[in-house]
C-alpha positions as a LaTeX table, in Angstrom:
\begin{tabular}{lrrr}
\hline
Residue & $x$ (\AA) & $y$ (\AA) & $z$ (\AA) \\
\hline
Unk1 & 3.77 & 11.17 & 15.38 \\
Unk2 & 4.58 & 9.02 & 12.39 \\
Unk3 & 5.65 & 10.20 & 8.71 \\
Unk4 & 5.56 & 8.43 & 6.06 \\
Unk5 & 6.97 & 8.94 & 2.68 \\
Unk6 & 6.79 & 6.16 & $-0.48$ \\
Unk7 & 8.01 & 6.33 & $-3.74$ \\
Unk8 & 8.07 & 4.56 & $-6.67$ \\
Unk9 & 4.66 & 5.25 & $-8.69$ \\
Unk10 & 5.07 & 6.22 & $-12.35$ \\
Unk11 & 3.26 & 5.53 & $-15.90$ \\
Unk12 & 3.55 & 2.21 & $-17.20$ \\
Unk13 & 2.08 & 0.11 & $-19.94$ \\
Unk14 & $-0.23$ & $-2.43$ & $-19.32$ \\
Unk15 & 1.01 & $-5.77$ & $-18.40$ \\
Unk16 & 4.03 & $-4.18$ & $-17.10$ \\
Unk17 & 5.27 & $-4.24$ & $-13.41$ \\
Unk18 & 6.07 & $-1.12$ & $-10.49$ \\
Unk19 & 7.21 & $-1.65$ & $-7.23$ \\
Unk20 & 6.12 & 0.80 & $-4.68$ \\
Unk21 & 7.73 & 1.89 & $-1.58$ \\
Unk22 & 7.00 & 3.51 & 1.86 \\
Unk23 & 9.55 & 4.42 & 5.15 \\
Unk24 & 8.31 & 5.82 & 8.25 \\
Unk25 & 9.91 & 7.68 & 10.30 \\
Unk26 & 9.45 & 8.91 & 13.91 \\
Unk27 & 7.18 & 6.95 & 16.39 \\
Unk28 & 7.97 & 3.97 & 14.83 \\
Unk29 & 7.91 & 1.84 & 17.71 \\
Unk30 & 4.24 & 2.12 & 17.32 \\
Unk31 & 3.95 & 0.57 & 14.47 \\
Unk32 & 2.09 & $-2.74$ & 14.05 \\
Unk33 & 0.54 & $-3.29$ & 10.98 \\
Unk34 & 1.23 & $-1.52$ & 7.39 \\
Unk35 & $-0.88$ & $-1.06$ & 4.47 \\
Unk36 & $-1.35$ & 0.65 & 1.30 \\
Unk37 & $-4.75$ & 1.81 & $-0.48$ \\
Unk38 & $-5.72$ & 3.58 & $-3.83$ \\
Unk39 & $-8.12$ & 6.40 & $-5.23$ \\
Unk40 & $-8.45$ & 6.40 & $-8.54$ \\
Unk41 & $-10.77$ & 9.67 & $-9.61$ \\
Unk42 & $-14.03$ & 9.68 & $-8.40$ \\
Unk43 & $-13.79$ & 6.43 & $-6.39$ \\
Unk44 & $-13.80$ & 6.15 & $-2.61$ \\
Unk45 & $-10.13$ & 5.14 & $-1.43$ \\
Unk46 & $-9.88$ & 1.11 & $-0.62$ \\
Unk47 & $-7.70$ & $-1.14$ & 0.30 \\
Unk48 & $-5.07$ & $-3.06$ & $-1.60$ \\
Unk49 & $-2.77$ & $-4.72$ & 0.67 \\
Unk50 & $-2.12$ & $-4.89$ & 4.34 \\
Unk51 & 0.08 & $-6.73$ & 6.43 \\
Unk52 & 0.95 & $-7.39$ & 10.10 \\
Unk53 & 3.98 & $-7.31$ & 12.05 \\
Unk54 & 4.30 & $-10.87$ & 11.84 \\
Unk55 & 3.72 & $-11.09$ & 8.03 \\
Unk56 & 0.43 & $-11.77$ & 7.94 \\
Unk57 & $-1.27$ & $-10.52$ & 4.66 \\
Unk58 & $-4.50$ & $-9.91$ & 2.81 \\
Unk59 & $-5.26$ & $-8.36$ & $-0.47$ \\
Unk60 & $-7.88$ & $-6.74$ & $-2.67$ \\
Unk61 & $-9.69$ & $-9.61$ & $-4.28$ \\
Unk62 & $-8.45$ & $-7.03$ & $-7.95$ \\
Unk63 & $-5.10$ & $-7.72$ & $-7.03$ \\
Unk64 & $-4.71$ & $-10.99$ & $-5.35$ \\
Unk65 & $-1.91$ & $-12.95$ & $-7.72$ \\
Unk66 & $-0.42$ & $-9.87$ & $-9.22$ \\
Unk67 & 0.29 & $-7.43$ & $-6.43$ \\
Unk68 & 2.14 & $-8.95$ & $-3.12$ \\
Unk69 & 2.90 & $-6.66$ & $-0.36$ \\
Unk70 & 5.86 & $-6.99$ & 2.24 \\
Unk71 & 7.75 & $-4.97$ & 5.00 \\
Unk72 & 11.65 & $-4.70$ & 6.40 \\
Unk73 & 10.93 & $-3.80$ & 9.87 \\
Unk74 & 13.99 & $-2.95$ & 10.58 \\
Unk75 & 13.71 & $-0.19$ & 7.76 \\
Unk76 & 10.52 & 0.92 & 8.85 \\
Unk77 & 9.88 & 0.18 & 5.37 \\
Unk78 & 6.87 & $-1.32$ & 3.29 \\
Unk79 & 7.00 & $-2.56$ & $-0.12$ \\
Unk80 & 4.30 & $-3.47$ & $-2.81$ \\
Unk81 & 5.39 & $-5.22$ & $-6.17$ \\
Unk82 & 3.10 & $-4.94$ & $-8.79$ \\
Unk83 & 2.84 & $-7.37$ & $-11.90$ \\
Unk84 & 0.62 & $-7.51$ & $-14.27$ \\
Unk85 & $-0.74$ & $-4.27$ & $-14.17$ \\
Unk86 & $-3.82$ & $-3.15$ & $-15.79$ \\
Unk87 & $-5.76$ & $-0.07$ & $-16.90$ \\
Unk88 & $-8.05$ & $-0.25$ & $-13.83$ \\
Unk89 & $-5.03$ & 0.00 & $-11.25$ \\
Unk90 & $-4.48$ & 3.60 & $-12.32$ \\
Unk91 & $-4.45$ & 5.48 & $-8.99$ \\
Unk92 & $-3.11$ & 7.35 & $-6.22$ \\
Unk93 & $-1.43$ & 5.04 & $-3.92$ \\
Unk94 & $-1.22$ & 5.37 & $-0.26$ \\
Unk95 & 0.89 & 4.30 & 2.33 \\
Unk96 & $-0.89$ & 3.71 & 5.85 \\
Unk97 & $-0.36$ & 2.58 & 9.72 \\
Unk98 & $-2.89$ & 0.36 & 11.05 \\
Unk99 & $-3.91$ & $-2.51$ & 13.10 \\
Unk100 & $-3.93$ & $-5.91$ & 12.35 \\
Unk101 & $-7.35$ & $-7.72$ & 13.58 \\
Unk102 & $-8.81$ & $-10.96$ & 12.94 \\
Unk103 & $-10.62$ & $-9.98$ & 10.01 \\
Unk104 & $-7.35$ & $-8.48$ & 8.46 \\
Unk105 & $-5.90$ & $-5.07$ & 8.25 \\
Unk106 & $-7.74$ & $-1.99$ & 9.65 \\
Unk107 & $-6.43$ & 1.74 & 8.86 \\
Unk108 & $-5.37$ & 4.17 & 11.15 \\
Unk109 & $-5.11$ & 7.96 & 10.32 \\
Unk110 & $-1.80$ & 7.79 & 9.36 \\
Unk111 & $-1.48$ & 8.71 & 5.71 \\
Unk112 & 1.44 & 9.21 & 3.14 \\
Unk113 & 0.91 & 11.85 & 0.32 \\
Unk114 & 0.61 & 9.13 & $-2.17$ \\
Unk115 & 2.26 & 8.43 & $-5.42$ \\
Unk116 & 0.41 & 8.20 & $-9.00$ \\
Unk117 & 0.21 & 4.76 & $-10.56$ \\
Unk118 & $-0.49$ & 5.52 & $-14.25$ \\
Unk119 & $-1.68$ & 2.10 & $-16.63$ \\
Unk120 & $-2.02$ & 2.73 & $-19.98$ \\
Unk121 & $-3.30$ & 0.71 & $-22.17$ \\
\hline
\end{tabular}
């Protein structure tokens, strides 16, 4: 089993930057690609950001030039810097495991708690 934990969500104002952050622990040798998603109330969850072992990446077309997502492996650790941030990014943020296919990033169930992105405006 995996656990993950991130950190780093808080309010913010608009046009203002946040840098998330996720470690897993555990299985980690398991561990191919990361990713994190958001659910802001009464929206499905989606994806934001995923990236492969290698550090291959894809994005949200939302975020794409603002948000840029990263990993230390040898922390177990994934990272996503936020700039620019807007209104509509308010969310819960996730932290996930998943696979990295040729279309892009695909989730596993392996979840974080989450941690609450608040933009105002």
């Amino acid at each position: 089993q995996v656990q993950l934990v991130e950190s780093g969500g808080g309010l913010v104002q608009a046009g203002g930057s946040l840098r998330l952050s996720c470690t897993a622990s555990g299985s980690t040798f398991s561990i191919n690609a990361m990713g994190w998603y958001r659910q802001a109330p009464g929206k499905r969850r989606e994806l934001v950001a995923g990236i492969s072992s290698g550090g291959n990446t894809n994005y949200a077309d939302s975020v794409k030039g603002r948000f840029t997502i990263s990993r230390d492996n040898a922390k177990n650790t994934v990272y996503l810097q936020m700039n620019s941030l807007k209104p509509e990014d308010t969310a819960e943020y996730y932290c996930n495991i998943g696979t990295w296919l040729s279309r892009g990033y695909s989730a596993k169930d392996y979840w974080g708690k989450g941690t609450l992105v608040t933009v105002s405006s």
